[in-house]
Short mmCIF file of C-alpha atoms in Angstrom, two decimals:
data_model
loop_
_atom_site.label_atom_id
_atom_site.label_comp_id
_atom_site.label_asym_id
_atom_site.label_seq_id
_atom_site.Cartn_x
_atom_site.Cartn_y
_atom_site.Cartn_z
CA MET J 1 77.62 -13.18 42.48
CA GLN J 2 77.78 -16.90 42.32
CA SER J 3 74.86 -19.04 43.61
CA GLU J 4 76.65 -20.42 46.48
CA GLN J 5 77.14 -16.80 47.71
CA TYR J 6 73.48 -16.12 48.18
CA THR J 7 71.89 -16.01 51.60
CA LYS J 8 69.16 -18.52 52.30
CA PRO J 9 65.89 -16.59 52.80
CA VAL J 10 64.99 -18.66 55.90
CA TYR J 11 67.93 -17.12 57.79
CA ILE J 12 66.15 -13.75 57.76
CA PHE J 13 63.35 -15.24 59.93
CA PHE J 14 65.90 -15.95 62.65
CA LEU J 15 67.69 -12.68 62.31
CA MET J 16 64.39 -10.94 62.85
CA LEU J 17 63.20 -12.79 65.87
CA PRO J 18 65.24 -10.66 68.39
CA THR J 19 63.63 -7.42 67.24
CA GLY J 20 60.19 -9.09 67.43
CA ILE J 21 61.01 -10.30 70.96
CA SER J 22 61.94 -6.61 71.93
CA SER J 23 58.78 -5.28 70.43
CA GLY J 24 56.55 -7.92 71.94
CA PHE J 25 58.03 -7.37 75.35
CA VAL J 26 57.29 -3.53 75.18
CA THR J 27 53.95 -3.77 73.74
CA VAL J 28 52.33 -6.79 75.68
CA VAL J 29 54.25 -7.52 78.80
CA LEU J 30 55.13 -3.89 79.73
CA PRO J 31 51.63 -2.55 79.52
CA TYR J 32 50.26 -5.38 81.48
CA LEU J 33 52.95 -4.90 84.34
CA LEU J 34 52.51 -1.23 84.42
CA THR J 35 48.64 -1.42 84.84
CA GLN J 36 49.24 -3.95 87.69
CA ASN J 37 51.41 -1.34 89.31
CA ASN J 38 48.68 1.28 89.41
CA PHE J 39 49.75 3.12 86.16
CA PRO J 40 46.77 4.84 84.55
CA VAL J 41 45.93 3.41 81.02
CA SER J 42 46.62 6.80 79.44
CA VAL J 43 50.27 6.85 81.04
CA THR J 44 50.91 3.38 80.00
CA ALA J 45 49.82 4.00 76.40
CA GLY J 46 52.11 7.09 76.27
CA ILE J 47 55.14 5.18 77.36
CA VAL J 48 54.49 2.46 74.93
CA ALA J 49 53.64 4.85 72.11
CA PHE J 50 56.79 6.87 72.73
CA GLY J 51 58.99 3.65 72.55
CA VAL J 52 57.46 2.34 69.32
CA SER J 53 57.68 5.65 67.69
CA ALA J 54 61.23 4.83 67.03
CA ASN J 55 60.14 2.90 64.00
CA LEU J 56 58.86 6.12 62.47
CA TRP J 57 62.19 7.82 62.70
CA ARG J 58 64.61 5.03 61.91
CA PHE J 59 65.28 6.51 58.48
CA LEU J 60 67.17 9.23 60.26
CA TRP J 61 69.76 6.98 61.54
CA GLY J 62 69.85 4.61 58.44
CA PRO J 63 72.60 6.61 56.75
CA ILE J 64 74.80 5.67 59.91
CA VAL J 65 74.46 1.89 58.73
CA ASP J 66 74.97 2.85 55.23
CA ILE J 67 78.19 4.79 55.58
CA SER J 68 80.02 3.00 58.49
CA LEU J 69 81.21 -0.41 59.56
CA ASN J 70 79.66 -3.51 57.84
CA LEU J 71 76.21 -5.02 58.28
CA LYS J 72 77.19 -7.85 60.70
CA LYS J 73 78.98 -5.42 62.98
CA TRP J 74 75.92 -3.33 63.05
CA TYR J 75 73.71 -6.24 63.79
CA TRP J 76 75.55 -7.27 66.77
CA ILE J 77 75.69 -3.62 68.01
CA GLY J 78 71.96 -3.42 67.77
CA LEU J 79 71.49 -6.74 69.31
CA LEU J 80 73.72 -6.27 72.43
CA THR J 81 72.32 -2.72 72.98
CA SER J 82 68.76 -4.13 72.74
CA ILE J 83 69.57 -6.84 75.27
CA VAL J 84 71.26 -4.50 77.73
CA SER J 85 68.41 -1.85 77.55
CA LEU J 86 65.77 -4.60 78.13
CA LEU J 87 67.57 -5.99 81.12
CA VAL J 88 67.83 -2.40 82.42
CA LEU J 89 64.11 -1.93 81.82
CA CYS J 90 63.31 -5.05 83.72
CA PHE J 91 65.18 -3.98 86.83
CA THR J 92 63.95 -0.48 86.91
CA PRO J 93 61.17 0.24 89.46
CA PHE J 94 57.80 0.44 87.91
CA THR J 95 56.49 3.51 89.80
CA THR J 96 54.43 6.38 88.46
CA GLU J 97 57.02 8.76 89.66
CA GLY J 98 59.64 7.21 87.37
CA ALA J 99 57.37 7.33 84.21
CA SER J 100 59.62 9.55 82.40
CA LEU J 101 62.71 7.32 83.03
CA LEU J 102 60.74 4.32 81.95
CA SER J 103 59.85 6.15 78.78
CA VAL J 104 63.41 7.03 77.98
CA ILE J 105 64.57 3.30 78.60
CA VAL J 106 61.82 1.92 76.45
CA PHE J 107 62.64 4.33 73.59
CA ILE J 108 66.32 3.38 73.74
CA SER J 109 65.49 -0.24 73.57
CA GLN J 110 63.30 0.24 70.47
CA VAL J 111 65.90 2.34 68.87
CA ALA J 112 68.32 -0.45 69.46
CA ALA J 113 65.90 -2.86 67.83
CA THR J 114 65.94 -0.79 64.72
CA PHE J 115 69.58 -1.19 64.48
CA ILE J 116 68.99 -4.91 64.24
CA VAL J 117 66.38 -4.39 61.47
CA LEU J 118 68.48 -2.03 59.39
CA PRO J 119 71.36 -4.50 58.76
CA VAL J 120 68.70 -7.19 57.91
CA ASN J 121 67.35 -4.78 55.25
CA GLY J 122 70.69 -4.70 53.79
CA PHE J 123 71.19 -8.45 53.78
CA MET J 124 67.84 -8.79 52.00
CA ALA J 125 68.62 -6.26 49.23
CA LYS J 126 72.18 -7.34 48.61
CA SER J 127 72.70 -11.04 49.44
CA ILE J 128 69.26 -12.80 48.53
CA GLU J 129 68.76 -14.13 45.15
CA GLU J 130 66.47 -11.93 42.97
CA THR J 131 63.95 -14.61 42.46
CA LYS J 132 63.67 -15.42 46.14
CA LYS J 133 63.26 -11.90 47.51
CA GLY J 134 59.63 -12.30 47.90
CA LYS J 135 60.22 -15.40 49.97
CA ALA J 136 62.74 -13.57 51.96
CA SER J 137 60.00 -10.86 52.59
CA GLY J 138 57.80 -13.31 54.05
CA TRP J 139 60.46 -14.76 56.32
CA TYR J 140 61.36 -11.22 57.45
CA GLN J 141 57.87 -10.33 58.51
CA ALA J 142 57.27 -13.79 59.93
CA GLY J 143 60.23 -13.47 62.08
CA SER J 144 59.14 -10.18 63.27
CA LEU J 145 55.53 -11.22 64.17
CA ALA J 146 56.71 -14.60 65.59
CA GLY J 147 59.18 -12.84 67.82
CA THR J 148 56.46 -10.63 68.95
CA GLY J 149 54.51 -13.57 70.00
CA LEU J 150 57.35 -14.83 71.97
CA GLY J 151 58.36 -11.73 73.54
CA GLY J 152 54.70 -10.99 74.44
CA GLY J 153 53.16 -14.32 75.09
CA VAL J 154 56.01 -16.33 76.68
CA GLY J 155 57.46 -13.15 78.19
CA LEU J 156 54.13 -12.40 79.92
CA TRP J 157 53.70 -15.98 81.14
CA LEU J 158 57.17 -15.90 82.74
CA ALA J 159 56.58 -12.48 84.30
CA THR J 160 53.45 -13.58 85.78
CA GLN J 161 54.54 -17.07 86.87
CA PHE J 162 57.83 -15.99 88.41
CA ASN J 163 59.03 -12.26 87.87
CA VAL J 164 59.87 -9.70 85.28
CA GLY J 165 63.62 -10.24 85.87
CA ILE J 166 63.47 -13.82 84.82
CA ALA J 167 61.19 -13.05 81.89
CA GLY J 168 63.61 -10.51 80.65
CA ALA J 169 66.68 -12.77 81.16
CA VAL J 170 65.01 -15.48 79.32
CA MET J 171 63.95 -13.25 76.43
CA CYS J 172 67.61 -11.89 76.20
CA ALA J 173 68.90 -15.34 76.16
CA MET J 174 66.58 -16.53 73.36
CA SER J 175 67.61 -13.41 71.29
CA LEU J 176 71.25 -14.28 71.51
CA LEU J 177 70.48 -17.89 70.49
CA PHE J 178 68.62 -16.87 67.44
CA ALA J 179 71.16 -14.28 66.33
CA TRP J 180 73.87 -16.83 65.88
CA VAL J 181 72.40 -17.70 62.61
CA ILE J 182 74.26 -14.57 61.24
CA VAL J 183 77.29 -16.72 61.06
CA PHE J 184 75.75 -18.52 58.13
CA VAL J 185 74.84 -15.19 56.33
CA GLN J 186 77.01 -13.86 53.52
CA ASN J 187 78.66 -10.76 54.66
CA ILE J 188 78.37 -7.55 52.66
CA PRO J 189 81.70 -5.80 52.95
CA ARG J 190 81.89 -2.09 53.18
CA HIS J 191 83.91 -0.78 50.27
CA VAL J 192 85.39 2.56 51.60
CA GLN J 193 87.95 3.17 48.87
CA GLU J 194 88.86 6.81 48.88
CA ILE J 195 85.26 8.11 49.50
CA THR J 196 84.81 10.58 52.38
CA ILE J 197 81.83 10.25 54.70
CA LEU J 198 80.52 13.68 53.54
CA GLU J 199 80.68 12.39 49.89
CA GLU J 200 78.72 9.27 50.96
CA VAL J 201 76.04 11.39 52.70
CA LYS J 202 75.66 13.64 49.46
CA GLY J 203 75.46 10.22 47.63
CA ILE J 204 72.58 9.14 49.92
CA GLY J 205 70.92 12.33 49.28
CA ARG J 206 71.21 12.06 45.58
CA ASP J 207 69.91 8.50 45.74
CA ILE J 208 66.76 9.64 47.71
CA LEU J 209 66.15 12.44 45.14
CA GLU J 210 66.68 9.85 42.24
CA LEU J 211 64.24 7.46 44.07
CA ILE J 212 61.39 10.01 43.89
CA LYS J 213 62.08 10.79 40.24
CA VAL J 214 61.61 7.22 39.18
CA PRO J 215 57.96 6.56 38.21
CA VAL J 216 57.85 3.14 39.75
CA ALA J 217 59.42 4.30 43.04
CA LEU J 218 57.05 7.35 43.09
CA PHE J 219 54.16 5.07 42.55
CA VAL J 220 55.24 2.89 45.39
CA ILE J 221 55.69 5.77 47.74
CA ILE J 222 52.09 6.86 47.06
CA LEU J 223 50.76 3.23 47.36
CA ILE J 224 52.28 2.57 50.66
CA MET J 225 50.78 5.78 52.16
CA MET J 226 47.22 4.70 51.14
CA PRO J 227 45.00 2.69 53.60
CA ILE J 228 45.47 -0.67 51.79
CA GLY J 229 45.89 -3.69 54.14
CA THR J 230 46.88 -1.46 57.05
CA GLY J 231 45.77 -3.88 59.74
CA ALA J 232 44.44 -0.96 61.77
CA ALA J 233 41.52 -2.95 63.36
CA GLY J 234 44.15 -5.18 64.73
CA ASN J 235 45.29 -2.41 67.11
CA LEU J 236 41.66 -2.37 68.65
CA TRP J 237 40.74 -6.01 69.02
CA SER J 238 41.25 -6.24 72.68
CA ALA J 239 39.48 -3.03 73.29
CA ILE J 240 36.34 -3.88 71.30
CA ALA J 241 36.15 -7.68 72.30
CA LEU J 242 33.29 -7.15 74.58
CA ASP J 243 31.11 -6.26 71.48
CA TRP J 244 31.43 -9.86 70.58
CA HIS J 245 30.72 -11.04 74.30
CA THR J 246 34.36 -12.47 74.36
CA GLY J 247 36.08 -13.21 77.66
CA ALA J 248 39.45 -11.84 78.78
CA ASP J 249 41.23 -15.30 78.65
CA THR J 250 40.08 -15.94 75.07
CA VAL J 251 41.18 -12.31 74.05
CA ILE J 252 44.70 -13.03 75.63
CA LEU J 253 45.18 -16.23 73.71
CA VAL J 254 43.78 -15.16 70.42
CA THR J 255 45.31 -11.71 70.12
CA GLY J 256 48.70 -13.00 71.39
CA LEU J 257 50.30 -16.39 70.53
CA LEU J 258 47.67 -17.50 68.11
CA SER J 259 47.61 -14.28 66.15
CA GLY J 260 51.40 -14.19 66.03
CA GLY J 261 51.67 -17.64 64.58
CA VAL J 262 48.77 -17.35 62.06
CA SER J 263 50.42 -13.97 61.02
CA ALA J 264 53.68 -15.46 60.38
CA MET J 265 52.06 -18.15 58.21
CA GLY J 266 50.36 -15.46 56.23
CA CYS J 267 53.70 -13.74 55.85
CA LEU J 268 55.11 -16.86 54.15
CA ALA J 269 52.09 -17.06 51.98
CA GLY J 270 52.40 -13.43 50.91
CA GLY J 271 55.99 -13.84 50.15
CA LEU J 272 55.42 -16.87 47.88
CA MET J 273 52.59 -14.82 46.16
CA ALA J 274 55.22 -11.99 45.34
CA ASP J 275 57.69 -14.44 43.98
CA ARG J 276 55.17 -16.30 41.79
CA TRP J 277 52.84 -13.57 40.56
CA GLY J 278 54.86 -10.43 41.24
CA VAL J 279 54.72 -7.57 43.89
CA TRP J 280 51.56 -6.03 42.39
CA VAL J 281 49.36 -9.00 42.66
CA ALA J 282 50.62 -9.82 46.11
CA TYR J 283 50.09 -6.23 47.34
CA PHE J 284 46.63 -5.52 45.89
CA GLY J 285 45.42 -9.00 46.36
CA SER J 286 46.32 -9.03 50.14
CA GLY J 287 44.54 -5.64 50.33
CA ILE J 288 41.31 -6.92 48.97
CA ALA J 289 41.58 -10.04 51.18
CA CYS J 290 41.88 -7.85 54.27
CA ALA J 291 38.88 -5.87 53.05
CA CYS J 292 36.79 -9.01 52.52
CA VAL J 293 37.71 -10.46 56.08
CA ALA J 294 36.90 -7.07 57.73
CA PHE J 295 33.53 -6.92 55.83
CA THR J 296 32.57 -10.55 56.56
CA MET J 297 33.27 -10.20 60.15
CA ALA J 298 31.02 -7.03 60.16
CA VAL J 299 27.95 -8.83 58.70
CA MET J 300 27.99 -11.94 60.77
CA PRO J 301 26.45 -12.40 64.31
CA MET J 302 28.56 -10.77 67.09
CA VAL J 303 29.19 -13.85 69.01
CA PRO J 304 32.61 -15.21 70.50
CA GLU J 305 33.04 -17.73 67.77
CA VAL J 306 32.95 -15.04 65.07
CA TYR J 307 35.34 -12.90 67.06
CA VAL J 308 38.04 -15.86 67.30
CA GLY J 309 37.57 -16.76 63.72
CA GLY J 310 37.51 -13.27 62.41
CA VAL J 311 40.53 -12.14 64.38
CA LEU J 312 42.74 -15.07 63.26
CA CYS J 313 41.51 -14.78 59.61
CA TYR J 314 42.56 -11.03 59.84
CA ALA J 315 45.87 -11.90 61.35
CA PHE J 316 46.64 -14.38 58.32
CA VAL J 317 45.69 -11.82 55.57
CA MET J 318 47.51 -9.14 57.56
CA GLY J 319 50.60 -11.32 57.46
CA MET J 320 50.16 -11.63 53.71
CA ALA J 321 49.90 -7.75 53.38
CA TYR J 322 53.09 -7.29 55.50
CA ALA J 323 55.07 -9.58 53.26
CA ALA J 324 53.70 -7.96 50.05
CA PHE J 325 54.63 -4.50 51.54
CA THR J 326 58.18 -5.69 52.13
CA ALA J 327 58.57 -7.21 48.67
CA THR J 328 57.10 -3.98 47.11
CA VAL J 329 59.66 -1.69 48.98
CA LEU J 330 62.57 -3.96 47.85
CA PHE J 331 61.09 -3.66 44.29
CA ALA J 332 61.43 0.08 44.58
CA ILE J 333 64.75 0.79 46.44
CA GLY J 334 67.30 -1.08 44.40
CA LYS J 335 70.71 -1.90 45.93
CA HIS J 336 72.16 1.40 46.87
CA ASN J 337 72.07 2.92 50.44
CA VAL J 338 69.26 0.42 51.08
CA ALA J 339 69.12 0.85 54.85
CA THR J 340 68.33 4.53 54.35
CA LYS J 341 65.84 4.11 51.55
CA PHE J 342 64.16 0.96 53.21
CA SER J 343 63.77 2.77 56.41
CA LEU J 344 62.36 5.94 54.72
CA LEU J 345 59.77 3.93 52.89
CA ALA J 346 58.94 1.86 55.90
CA SER J 347 58.38 4.95 58.01
CA LEU J 348 56.05 6.31 55.36
CA GLY J 349 54.28 2.89 55.33
CA ASN J 350 53.47 3.36 59.11
CA LEU J 351 51.44 6.42 58.31
CA PRO J 352 48.20 4.81 57.20
CA VAL J 353 48.30 2.64 60.27
CA VAL J 354 48.28 5.64 62.54
CA TYR J 355 45.51 7.50 60.73
CA MET J 356 43.39 4.55 60.01
CA THR J 357 43.56 3.50 63.66
CA THR J 358 42.39 6.98 64.59
CA ILE J 359 39.45 6.99 62.13
CA ASN J 360 38.55 3.46 63.14
CA GLY J 361 38.41 4.49 66.94
CA TRP J 362 36.29 7.56 65.96
CA VAL J 363 33.78 5.51 63.86
CA HIS J 364 33.54 3.03 66.64
CA ASP J 365 32.71 5.53 69.30
CA GLN J 366 30.34 7.34 66.94
CA TYR J 367 28.54 4.31 65.51
CA SER J 368 29.61 0.75 66.19
CA SER J 369 32.16 -1.96 65.65
CA LYS J 370 30.27 -3.18 62.68
CA LEU J 371 30.34 0.11 60.78
CA MET J 372 33.98 0.47 61.90
CA LEU J 373 34.96 -2.72 59.95
CA ILE J 374 32.68 -1.96 56.96
CA GLY J 375 34.35 1.49 56.71
CA GLU J 376 37.76 0.11 56.90
CA ALA J 377 36.93 -2.49 54.22
CA ALA J 378 35.28 -0.03 51.90
CA ILE J 379 38.12 2.56 52.09
CA GLY J 380 40.73 -0.07 51.46
CA ALA J 381 38.81 -1.72 48.45
CA LEU J 382 38.29 1.81 46.98
CA CYS J 383 42.01 2.55 47.16
CA VAL J 384 42.81 -0.92 45.62
CA CYS J 385 40.55 -0.09 42.57
CA LEU J 386 41.89 3.42 41.92
CA LEU J 387 45.46 2.63 42.25
CA TRP J 388 45.05 -0.62 40.22
CA LEU J 389 43.86 1.62 37.34
CA VAL J 390 46.73 4.00 37.85
CA LEU J 391 49.14 0.93 37.72
CA LYS J 392 47.45 -0.07 34.42
CA TRP J 393 48.03 3.29 32.93
CA LEU J 394 51.69 3.43 34.20
CA LYS J 395 52.23 0.12 32.39
CA HIS J 396 50.44 1.33 29.26
CA GLN J 397 52.76 4.32 29.20
CA ARG J 398 55.69 1.88 29.90
CA PHE J 399 56.68 3.69 32.99
CA ILE J 400 56.56 0.27 34.71
CA GLN J 401 57.58 -2.83 32.72
CA SER J 402 58.12 -5.45 35.38
CA ASP J 403 56.38 -7.10 38.42
CA LYS J 404 59.60 -8.53 39.72
CA VAL J 405 61.99 -7.09 42.26
CA ASN J 406 63.76 -4.13 40.96
CA THR J 407 67.59 -4.92 40.37
#
């Protein structure tokens, strides 16, 4: 591949904005509107959780992208389906009797968003220059988080100042505008030759089996399932803000647009770390940074200023961790059937977020916010130390010989 055929990493940022907008609308705007329409919090949480669970299962339809059409066509299919489902959601009555219908629509919208992500994974693996994949990982996560800030923050402002229909229409228009960057992205043609779909499915299965047989890939699988840099406390900031005597307006601003922007900057920093010092330094370094921020916030006075500073610092280091995670996954999967393998590892990477959020909630209710943060920091730091030793042993045994992205 000649240098002029490479895709610029910054394009990945714009391609990811639409899926972030969709996610932000579902996780920020929708819960606010549902509770304003007398939905119980438990029902609201159930609708949102069912929707975002699409990210846990996207590896199941990853093979569809790998074995049919080409990446650009799948990107447009995902985008248009996401836009249509978001508009349907905006014009569906928000009544408790229609909770099941809302759940289905939200789930479809998030499945559609995954069909935006899957082709982008393919572009990153196949059309980004090897020495710039860390930077691309940073732009990838920055686009997702910035889009979440737009879809959540701007979407909520439009919905409250005007109505949800206008908010949805503006978000869809923005998604279409950002998506046109794809015309500048190098297409990855699908080479069908004389291989049948059944043979390709078998090939995907063989690739997955081979993936877990490779020491570095198996190590990465174990690594991403451990509670290192999960950002689990970030899921509870709004719920525990009163412990720091923080007002509602401050919470909305800090946990919304400000955190989205700061996280995006952290993503870029994490991507640069991966390119310059390798994926292991980026991954473990960001994990230690997350632990340090959580511990520092825990031992400081519980006042609004500490809450604001702590949440924003946490957002920055979490952005670093997200970028490092993406770069590490790219390191492990190579270039064959990337949509399936990337989605599988990304799904596994969501597991520690789920169980650490549960653990954090239990520790908070049984003890306090301070012990919750100290516990998250201690568990994360311990896992970093143990897995760093395992990595050193693997390098000593020559199972792993490079810190750069796997080719």
